[in-house]
């Protein structure tokens, strides 16, 4: 007989804390590039302040539009360092979280909040200094009576998020890296930072302005003929 999983799953396997610590040193753009230029959430999901940063494992939440009952449930079982990643269906008719809930998340030691939906009490949240990413603000409050799911796979801003996946976010936005894949990207991310730093140094110190790969890429694309250069 098959076992039906409960709507609220308490125990998940999280990306390793050492991997989170190392990944937090990289920009979201670097991780997105080495992950295959994929896994980013849509640009509607933005930080409430440009200085906000997040790195941690995803604790996923699915709610019905305008109802935050399952967010409260997720907060009750979340562990320090977790990132609440909430599929609010992109609804903008009411806020799913505000100052009180964000204060609780901070006091619980969570790493941040990513909401595919709206929040409120923006000025207070900025003063709290806890990282929150959302699609907008609305002063209207939510209901608290519709069931949803916690720690199930969700879709947020066009990207699939599994419980325990690595979440890294900065002023550019949010990138999601599969839990199993995250450790394998750290070396590639470090190399990319080195390559980009070297390229920036060339540009800033009078080195070649044209990237060395450009002619070859244009030939491969059929823009230049073999042996032809810009």
mmCIF file of N, CA and C in Angstrom, residues 7 47 51 55 70 88 166 194 218:
data_model
loop_
_atom_site.group_PDB
_atom_site.id
_atom_site.type_symbol
_atom_site.label_atom_id
_atom_site.label_comp_id
_atom_site.label_asym_id
_atom_site.label_seq_id
_atom_site.Cartn_x
_atom_site.Cartn_y
_atom_site.Cartn_z
ATOM 1 N N UNK A 7 0.672 16.967 4.143
ATOM 2 C CA UNK A 7 0.829 18.294 3.562
ATOM 3 C C UNK A 7 1.934 19.092 4.239
ATOM 4 N N UNK A 47 14.611 42.533 -3.544
ATOM 5 C CA UNK A 47 14.821 42.849 -2.126
ATOM 6 C C UNK A 47 14.136 44.144 -1.744
ATOM 7 N N UNK A 51 20.736 46.433 -0.127
ATOM 8 C CA UNK A 51 21.821 45.864 0.667
ATOM 9 C C UNK A 51 21.493 44.483 1.225
ATOM 10 N N UNK A 55 21.609 33.687 2.107
ATOM 11 C CA UNK A 55 22.209 32.409 1.731
ATOM 12 C C UNK A 55 21.740 31.365 2.730
ATOM 13 N N UNK A 70 -0.188 28.640 6.267
ATOM 14 C CA UNK A 70 0.917 27.695 6.167
ATOM 15 C C UNK A 70 2.270 28.364 6.369
ATOM 16 N N UNK A 88 3.338 32.256 -3.271
ATOM 17 C CA UNK A 88 2.077 32.947 -3.045
ATOM 18 C C UNK A 88 1.302 33.189 -4.314
ATOM 19 N N UNK A 166 19.764 25.151 -2.255
ATOM 20 C CA UNK A 166 20.538 26.326 -1.878
ATOM 21 C C UNK A 166 19.902 27.584 -2.466
ATOM 22 N N UNK A 194 37.901 34.712 -10.408
ATOM 23 C CA UNK A 194 39.275 35.013 -10.796
ATOM 24 C C UNK A 194 39.339 35.530 -12.232
ATOM 25 N N UNK A 218 32.261 34.934 -33.043
ATOM 26 C CA UNK A 218 31.613 35.459 -34.247
ATOM 27 C C UNK A 218 31.784 34.513 -35.432
#
